[in-house]
XYZ file of C-alpha atoms in Angstrom:
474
model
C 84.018 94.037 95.118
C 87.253 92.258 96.009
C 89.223 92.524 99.100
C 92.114 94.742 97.993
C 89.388 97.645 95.425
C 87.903 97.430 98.686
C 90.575 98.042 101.037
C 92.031 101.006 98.427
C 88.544 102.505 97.970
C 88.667 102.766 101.618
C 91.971 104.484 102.046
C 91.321 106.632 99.270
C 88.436 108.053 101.671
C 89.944 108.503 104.493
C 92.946 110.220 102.927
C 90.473 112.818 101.316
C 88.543 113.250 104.290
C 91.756 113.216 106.667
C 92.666 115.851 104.334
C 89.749 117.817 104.336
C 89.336 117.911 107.940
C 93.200 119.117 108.745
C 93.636 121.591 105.766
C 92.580 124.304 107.835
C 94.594 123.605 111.181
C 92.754 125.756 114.171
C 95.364 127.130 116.345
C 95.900 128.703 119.913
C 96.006 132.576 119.593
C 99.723 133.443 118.627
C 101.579 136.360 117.287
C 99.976 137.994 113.952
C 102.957 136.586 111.118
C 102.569 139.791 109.250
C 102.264 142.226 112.040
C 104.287 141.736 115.335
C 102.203 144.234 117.336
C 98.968 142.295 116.716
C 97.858 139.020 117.937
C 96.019 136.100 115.038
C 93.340 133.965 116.452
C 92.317 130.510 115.131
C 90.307 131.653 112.218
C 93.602 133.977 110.914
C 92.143 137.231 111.738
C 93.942 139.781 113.331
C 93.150 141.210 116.523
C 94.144 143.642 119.210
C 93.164 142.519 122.910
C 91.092 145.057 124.944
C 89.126 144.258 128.677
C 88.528 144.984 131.967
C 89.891 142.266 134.537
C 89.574 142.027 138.158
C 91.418 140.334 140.836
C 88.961 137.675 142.260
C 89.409 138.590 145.503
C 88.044 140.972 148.261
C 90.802 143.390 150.121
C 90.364 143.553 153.904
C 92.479 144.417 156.274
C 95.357 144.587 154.418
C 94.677 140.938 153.158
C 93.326 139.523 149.699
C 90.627 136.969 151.240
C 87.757 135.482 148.852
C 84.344 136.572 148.140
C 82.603 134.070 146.045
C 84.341 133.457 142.862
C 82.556 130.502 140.829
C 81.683 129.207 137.454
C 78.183 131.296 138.219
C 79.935 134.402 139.521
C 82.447 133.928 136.648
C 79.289 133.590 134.087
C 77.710 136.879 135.304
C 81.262 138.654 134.870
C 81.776 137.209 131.495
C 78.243 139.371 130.585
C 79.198 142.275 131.870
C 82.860 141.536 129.363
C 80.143 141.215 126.639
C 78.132 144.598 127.560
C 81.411 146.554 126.853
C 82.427 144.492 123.978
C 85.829 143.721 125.481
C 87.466 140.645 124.666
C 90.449 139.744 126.493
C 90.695 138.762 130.255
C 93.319 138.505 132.645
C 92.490 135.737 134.339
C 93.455 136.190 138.196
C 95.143 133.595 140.766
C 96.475 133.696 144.064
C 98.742 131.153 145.429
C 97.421 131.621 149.322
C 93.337 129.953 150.219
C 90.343 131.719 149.685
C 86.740 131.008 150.711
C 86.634 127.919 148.793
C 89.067 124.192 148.673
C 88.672 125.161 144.867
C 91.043 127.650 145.155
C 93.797 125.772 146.671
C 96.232 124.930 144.179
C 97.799 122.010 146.160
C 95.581 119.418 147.597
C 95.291 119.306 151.588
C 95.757 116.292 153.518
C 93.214 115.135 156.487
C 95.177 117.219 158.891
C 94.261 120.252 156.636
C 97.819 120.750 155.747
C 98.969 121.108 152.017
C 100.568 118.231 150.401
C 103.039 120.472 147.592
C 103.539 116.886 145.180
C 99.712 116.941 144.438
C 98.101 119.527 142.542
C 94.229 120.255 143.751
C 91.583 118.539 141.197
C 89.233 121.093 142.208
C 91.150 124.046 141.251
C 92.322 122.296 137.649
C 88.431 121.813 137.407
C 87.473 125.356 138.220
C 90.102 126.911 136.083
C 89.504 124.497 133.048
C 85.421 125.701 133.614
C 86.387 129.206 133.480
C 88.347 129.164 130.226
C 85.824 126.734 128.771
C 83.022 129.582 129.931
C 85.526 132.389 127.894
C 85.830 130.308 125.026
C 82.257 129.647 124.529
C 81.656 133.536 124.011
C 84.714 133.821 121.974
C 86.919 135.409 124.891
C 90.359 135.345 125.281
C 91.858 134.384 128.563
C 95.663 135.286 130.019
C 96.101 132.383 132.591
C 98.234 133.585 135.258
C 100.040 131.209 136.881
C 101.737 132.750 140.263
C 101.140 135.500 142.060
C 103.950 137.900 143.893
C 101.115 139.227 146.091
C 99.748 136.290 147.705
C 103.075 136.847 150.824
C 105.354 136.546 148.380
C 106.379 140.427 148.250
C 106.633 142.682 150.851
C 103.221 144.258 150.366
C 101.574 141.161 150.853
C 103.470 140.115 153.854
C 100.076 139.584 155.767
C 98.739 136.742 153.286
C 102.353 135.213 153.886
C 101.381 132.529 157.288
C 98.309 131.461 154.667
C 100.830 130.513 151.966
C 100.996 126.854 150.865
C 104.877 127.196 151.300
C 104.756 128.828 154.684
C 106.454 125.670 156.773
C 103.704 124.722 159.136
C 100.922 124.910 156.089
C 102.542 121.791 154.333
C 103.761 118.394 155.614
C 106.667 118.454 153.464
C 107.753 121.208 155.915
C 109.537 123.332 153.185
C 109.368 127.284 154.263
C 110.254 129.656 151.825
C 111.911 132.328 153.865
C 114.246 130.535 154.963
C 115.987 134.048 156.963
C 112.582 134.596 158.522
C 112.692 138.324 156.972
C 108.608 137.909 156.962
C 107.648 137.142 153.580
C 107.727 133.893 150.639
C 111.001 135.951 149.237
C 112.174 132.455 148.025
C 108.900 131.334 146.416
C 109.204 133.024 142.922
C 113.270 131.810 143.088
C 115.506 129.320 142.055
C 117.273 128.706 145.389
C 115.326 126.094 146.714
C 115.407 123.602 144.509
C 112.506 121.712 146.121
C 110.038 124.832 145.418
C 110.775 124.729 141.590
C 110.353 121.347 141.818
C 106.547 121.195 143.028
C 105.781 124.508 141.000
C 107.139 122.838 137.839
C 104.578 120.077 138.858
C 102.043 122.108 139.684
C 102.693 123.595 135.562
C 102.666 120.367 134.105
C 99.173 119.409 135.589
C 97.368 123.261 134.417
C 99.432 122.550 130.989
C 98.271 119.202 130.118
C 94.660 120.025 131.621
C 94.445 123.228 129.579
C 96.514 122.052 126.681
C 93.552 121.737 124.116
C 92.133 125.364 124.091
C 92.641 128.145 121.334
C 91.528 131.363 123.058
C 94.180 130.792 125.896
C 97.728 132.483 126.702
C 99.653 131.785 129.892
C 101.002 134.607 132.113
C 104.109 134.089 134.395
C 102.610 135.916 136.934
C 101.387 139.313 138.920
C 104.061 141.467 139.756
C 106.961 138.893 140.988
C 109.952 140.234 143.009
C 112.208 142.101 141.101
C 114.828 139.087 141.971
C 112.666 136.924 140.492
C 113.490 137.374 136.729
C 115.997 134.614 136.316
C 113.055 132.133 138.038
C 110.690 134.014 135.162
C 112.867 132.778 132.497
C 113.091 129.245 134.005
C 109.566 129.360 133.987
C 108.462 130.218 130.273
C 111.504 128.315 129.099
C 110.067 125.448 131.293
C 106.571 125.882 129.951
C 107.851 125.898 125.973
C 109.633 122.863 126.641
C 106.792 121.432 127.691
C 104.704 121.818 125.445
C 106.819 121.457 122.648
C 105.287 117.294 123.305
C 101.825 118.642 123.008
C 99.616 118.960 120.078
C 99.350 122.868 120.645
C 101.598 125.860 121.815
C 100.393 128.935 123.459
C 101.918 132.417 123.998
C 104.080 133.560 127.560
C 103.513 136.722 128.656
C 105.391 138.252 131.127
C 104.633 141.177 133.387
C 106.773 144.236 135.214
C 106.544 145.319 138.776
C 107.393 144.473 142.656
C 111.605 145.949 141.592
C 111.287 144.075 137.922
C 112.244 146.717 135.106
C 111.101 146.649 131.841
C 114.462 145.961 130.215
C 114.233 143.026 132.228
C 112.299 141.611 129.503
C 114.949 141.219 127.681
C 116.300 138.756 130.136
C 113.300 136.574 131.064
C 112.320 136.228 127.091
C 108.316 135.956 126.536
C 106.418 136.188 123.297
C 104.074 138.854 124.870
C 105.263 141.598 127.555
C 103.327 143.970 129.877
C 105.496 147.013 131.291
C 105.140 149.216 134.090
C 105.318 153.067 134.859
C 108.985 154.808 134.654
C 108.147 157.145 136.907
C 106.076 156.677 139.638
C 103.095 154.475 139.885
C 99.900 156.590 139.496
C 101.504 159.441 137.664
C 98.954 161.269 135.491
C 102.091 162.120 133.521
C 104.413 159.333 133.286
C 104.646 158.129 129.688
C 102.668 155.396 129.958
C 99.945 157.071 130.943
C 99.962 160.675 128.673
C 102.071 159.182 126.023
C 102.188 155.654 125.295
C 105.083 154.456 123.156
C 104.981 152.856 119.910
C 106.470 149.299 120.840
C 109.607 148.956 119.975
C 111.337 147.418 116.803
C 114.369 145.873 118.677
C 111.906 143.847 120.908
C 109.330 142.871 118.141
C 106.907 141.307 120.595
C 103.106 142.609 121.190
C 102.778 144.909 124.250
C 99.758 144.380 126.394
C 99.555 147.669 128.318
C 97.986 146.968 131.816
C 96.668 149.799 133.979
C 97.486 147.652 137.425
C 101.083 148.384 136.590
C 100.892 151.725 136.125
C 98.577 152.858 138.707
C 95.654 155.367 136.445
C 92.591 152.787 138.150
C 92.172 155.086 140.517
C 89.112 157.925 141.085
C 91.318 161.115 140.714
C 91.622 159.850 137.130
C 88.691 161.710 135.829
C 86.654 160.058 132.799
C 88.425 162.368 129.883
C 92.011 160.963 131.611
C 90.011 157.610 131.149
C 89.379 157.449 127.529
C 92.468 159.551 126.550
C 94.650 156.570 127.997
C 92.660 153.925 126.171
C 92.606 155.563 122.610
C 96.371 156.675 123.070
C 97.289 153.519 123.961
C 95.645 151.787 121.196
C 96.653 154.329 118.260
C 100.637 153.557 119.690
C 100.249 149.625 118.578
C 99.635 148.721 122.280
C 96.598 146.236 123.652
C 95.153 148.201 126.373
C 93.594 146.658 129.518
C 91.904 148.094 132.599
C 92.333 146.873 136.373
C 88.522 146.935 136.970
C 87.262 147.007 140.556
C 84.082 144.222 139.644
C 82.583 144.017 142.809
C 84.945 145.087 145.858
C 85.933 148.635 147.603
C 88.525 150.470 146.054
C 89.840 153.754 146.885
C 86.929 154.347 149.136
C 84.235 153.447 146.998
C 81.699 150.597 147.363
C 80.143 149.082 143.850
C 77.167 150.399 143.034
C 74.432 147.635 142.889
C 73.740 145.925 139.581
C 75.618 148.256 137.594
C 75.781 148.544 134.069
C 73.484 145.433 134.424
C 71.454 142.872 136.952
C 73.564 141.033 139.091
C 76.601 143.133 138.365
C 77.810 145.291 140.766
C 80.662 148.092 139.696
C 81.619 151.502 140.216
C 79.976 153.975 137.539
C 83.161 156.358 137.915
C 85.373 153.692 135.296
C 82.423 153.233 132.732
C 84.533 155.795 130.707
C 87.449 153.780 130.307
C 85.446 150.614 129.846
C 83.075 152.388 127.278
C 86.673 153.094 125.302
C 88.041 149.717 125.261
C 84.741 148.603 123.558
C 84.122 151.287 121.662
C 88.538 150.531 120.208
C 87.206 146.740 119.433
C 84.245 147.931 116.984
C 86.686 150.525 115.166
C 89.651 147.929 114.540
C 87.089 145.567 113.282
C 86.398 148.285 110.799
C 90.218 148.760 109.530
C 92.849 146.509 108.207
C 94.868 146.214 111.604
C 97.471 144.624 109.372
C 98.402 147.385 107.200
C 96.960 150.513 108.846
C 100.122 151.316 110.829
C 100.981 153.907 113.990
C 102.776 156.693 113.596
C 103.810 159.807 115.410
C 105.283 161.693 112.786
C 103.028 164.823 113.157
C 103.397 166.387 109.282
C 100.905 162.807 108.689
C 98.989 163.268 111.798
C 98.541 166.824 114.256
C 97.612 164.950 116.632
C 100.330 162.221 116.871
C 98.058 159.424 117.802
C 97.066 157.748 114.620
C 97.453 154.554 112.460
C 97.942 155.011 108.605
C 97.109 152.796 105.598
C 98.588 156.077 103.184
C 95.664 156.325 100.441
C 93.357 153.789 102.203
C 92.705 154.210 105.763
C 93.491 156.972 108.188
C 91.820 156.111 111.797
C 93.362 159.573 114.412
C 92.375 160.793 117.782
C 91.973 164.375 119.560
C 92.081 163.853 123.442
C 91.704 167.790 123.368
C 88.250 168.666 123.587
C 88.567 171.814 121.341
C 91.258 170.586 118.745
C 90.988 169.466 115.115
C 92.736 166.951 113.282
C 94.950 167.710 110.488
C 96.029 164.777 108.428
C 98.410 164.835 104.956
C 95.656 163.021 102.863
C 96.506 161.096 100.036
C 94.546 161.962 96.633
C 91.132 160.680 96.535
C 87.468 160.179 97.502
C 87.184 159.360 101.253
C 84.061 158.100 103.654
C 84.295 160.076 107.014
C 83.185 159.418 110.417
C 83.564 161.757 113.162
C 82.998 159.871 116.267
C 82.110 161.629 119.749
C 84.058 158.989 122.354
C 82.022 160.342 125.311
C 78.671 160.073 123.934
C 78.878 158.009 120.465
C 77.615 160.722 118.696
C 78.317 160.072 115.185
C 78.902 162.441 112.279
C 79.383 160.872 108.334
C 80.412 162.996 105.379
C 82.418 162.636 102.323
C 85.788 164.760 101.464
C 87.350 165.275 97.921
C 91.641 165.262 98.558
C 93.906 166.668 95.880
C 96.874 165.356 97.584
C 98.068 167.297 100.858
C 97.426 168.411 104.105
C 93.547 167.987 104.975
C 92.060 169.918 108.304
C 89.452 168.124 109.966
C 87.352 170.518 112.556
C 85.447 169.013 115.292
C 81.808 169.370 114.925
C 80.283 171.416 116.318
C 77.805 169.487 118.585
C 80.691 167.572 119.610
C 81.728 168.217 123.659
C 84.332 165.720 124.217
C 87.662 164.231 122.496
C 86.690 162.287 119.071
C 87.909 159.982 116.846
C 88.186 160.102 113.206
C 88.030 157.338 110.817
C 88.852 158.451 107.059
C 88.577 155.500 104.232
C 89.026 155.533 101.045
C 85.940 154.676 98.513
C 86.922 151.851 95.997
């Protein structure tokens, strides 16, 4: 074989197996293309994000202090993620120490003080081992990035003198109250130029370390000073400009709470958004919580709907208050998650001891609302997310918590315990399952439609609210 046949058979492989190898292009999870309420992993399936995350810290004292958060601690909360068939984590930071120098986000100096131009390779190490842990089961992980309560915000005004940019913790000597009004109110601010400066550092070492990974989306941050939107904006706008030079581009989401509104999304511009309460936080009754929203056409972005910003994580919320938030939620086009108190106190109550499995230690009372959040992930894997739409026009659905493929799929919820569902069913055969969301008592059955309104009773050894899935047979 001459030189040149040899040097074209040679390209001519390498073009076809170039070729192969990038004609399906894996992606980070991003915005579903032909629904804006969904989300489209790597593979191009649609999905809707549902889990139970936790802060990684301990509350004492009026002070978030560690309690053992590693890659093994991490592993043992990634099972119980798998035991309730969630999928989606919020993964927690805090921008003050904990029990370990793996937490520190800046590296310390031999004095012990922080050093805010060089970012901690433990913590880029720990971080990168937790997504990489997530990823391996197929999880999806919201990397926050900042956190308002770690002194930055007047509730956590105790964790301020352990902040990194508290002026005797760093030998730069930058403080970020500069008034001395007792909190990091300039942290989460454009005002001091210098504290951009070593965040937007800090980005560009957890971007280019975390760059590679599909299952990942970045968050701003928790619950940021309502004065901090215009820093928000610097920050995702910083973040897509950054990446812009890297071989993949995740989703921003950006969060409510701490004096920030939800129209302020409109200012600080993410792909993803998470609101708060319009109310008061903890309101059985505030919208949010009794009757989710459909997300709204003029923002056209996905709506993760967090329970830690609207305040129903606490024990008065009883387990039927539990599941009817999740399924509402979920039947509105929302991505429902729960603030989940994985091993700590909260509201007076210690974990009970390897709970729902070894090694895990939770509070029983919230196994309702984690039991719905799985129990949402098995039924949208049995619909076509895409076209199976919400609606609350009631003359389609009683109920007014439903998602409609008209003629195909009909999947509707009854939070009362005694009501039945009336749907306007399309004409045709259907499959029916009647679903018990307390037990997972199931009921099947087959219904005949000449075209028209269709009552579906509860049966009758159903206690709870249900769920009703109606499909057409092809």
């Amino acid at each position: 074989m001459t030189a040149k046949k040899f040097l074209f058979l040679y390209g001519f492989i390498a073009f076809m197996f170039i070729g192969c190898t990038t004609s399906v292009m894996e992606h980070p999870i991003q915005v579903h293309p032909d629904n804006w309420r969904l989300f489209q992993n790597s593979k191009g399936e649609a999905i809707v994000f549902t889990g139970s995350h936790t802060w990684l810290r301990d509350f004492e004292n009026e002070q978030w202090i560690g309690n053992g958060w590693n890659v093994e601690k991490f592993n043992k909360y990634l099972d119980f993620l798998e035991y309730w068939n969630h999928n989606y984590i919020r993964l927690w930071m805090w921008e003050h120490p904990g029990d370990s120098s793996a937490l520190d986000i800046w590296a310390r100096t031999d004095n012990g003080k922080f050093d805010l131009t060089k970012v901690n390779p433990e913590y880029l190490k720990l971080v990168k081992s937790f997504v990489q842990a997530a990823d391996d089961r197929g999880l999806y992980v919201g990397l926050m990035l900042f956190q308002g309560w770690s002194g930055a915000c007047p509730g956590g005004i105790n964790d301020w003198v352990n902040h990194p940019m508290y002026g005797a913790n760093n030998i730069q000597g930058l403080h970020a109250d500069p008034d001395s009004i007792g909190y990091g109110i300039k942290v989460h601010s454009l005002d001091i130029p210098e504290v951009v400066r070593y965040q937007e550092n800090y980005i560009n070492e957890m971007v280019n370390s975390l760059n590679g990974f599909n299952n990942l989306i970045w968050e701003t941050g928790n619950e940021t000073l309502g004065s901090s939107v215009p820093w928000k904006a610097h920050i995702i706008k910083y973040i897509k400009n950054l990446e812009n030079g890297l071989p993949k581009q995740h989703l921003i989401l950006d969060g409510t709470g701490n004096g920030v509104s939800n129209d302020d999304v409109y200012r600080s511009a993410p792909d993803i958004y998470s609101p708060c309460m319009v109310t008061r936080w903890a309101n059985p009754m505030d919208p949010y919580i009794d009757n989710p929203p459909i997300p709204a056409d003029t923002l056209g972005i996905p709506i993760v709907l967090d329970n830690d910003h609207l305040g129903n994580h606490f024990l008065r919320f009883n387990g039927l208050i539990q599941r009817n938030w999740a399924w509402k939620s979920f039947l509105r086009g929302n991505h429902p998650i729960h603030m989940d108190c994985y091993d700590i106190k909260w509201d007076g109550a210690d974990p009970t001891m390897n709970h729902p499995i070894p090694g895990v230690n939770t509070n029983p009372h919230y196994d309702p609302q984690r039991k719905s959040l799985g129990d949402i992930q098995t039924f949208a894997r049995q619909i076509d997310l895409i076209q199976t739409i919400p609606t609350i026009d009631s003359t389609i659905c009683s109920t007014r918590f439903c998602m409609v493929n008209p003629g195909k799929e009909y999947l509707a919820y009854q939070p009362d315990t005694l009501g039945h569902i009336n749907l306007d069913l399309s004409l045709g055969t259907y499959n029916v399952e009647y679903f018990d969301s307390k037990t997972s008592e199931k009921v099947l059955s087959t219904v005949v439609s000449k075209g028209g309104k269709k009552i579906f009773n509860r049966p009758a050894d159903f206690k709870a609210d249900w769920i009703l899935l109606v499909k057409a047979i092809q």
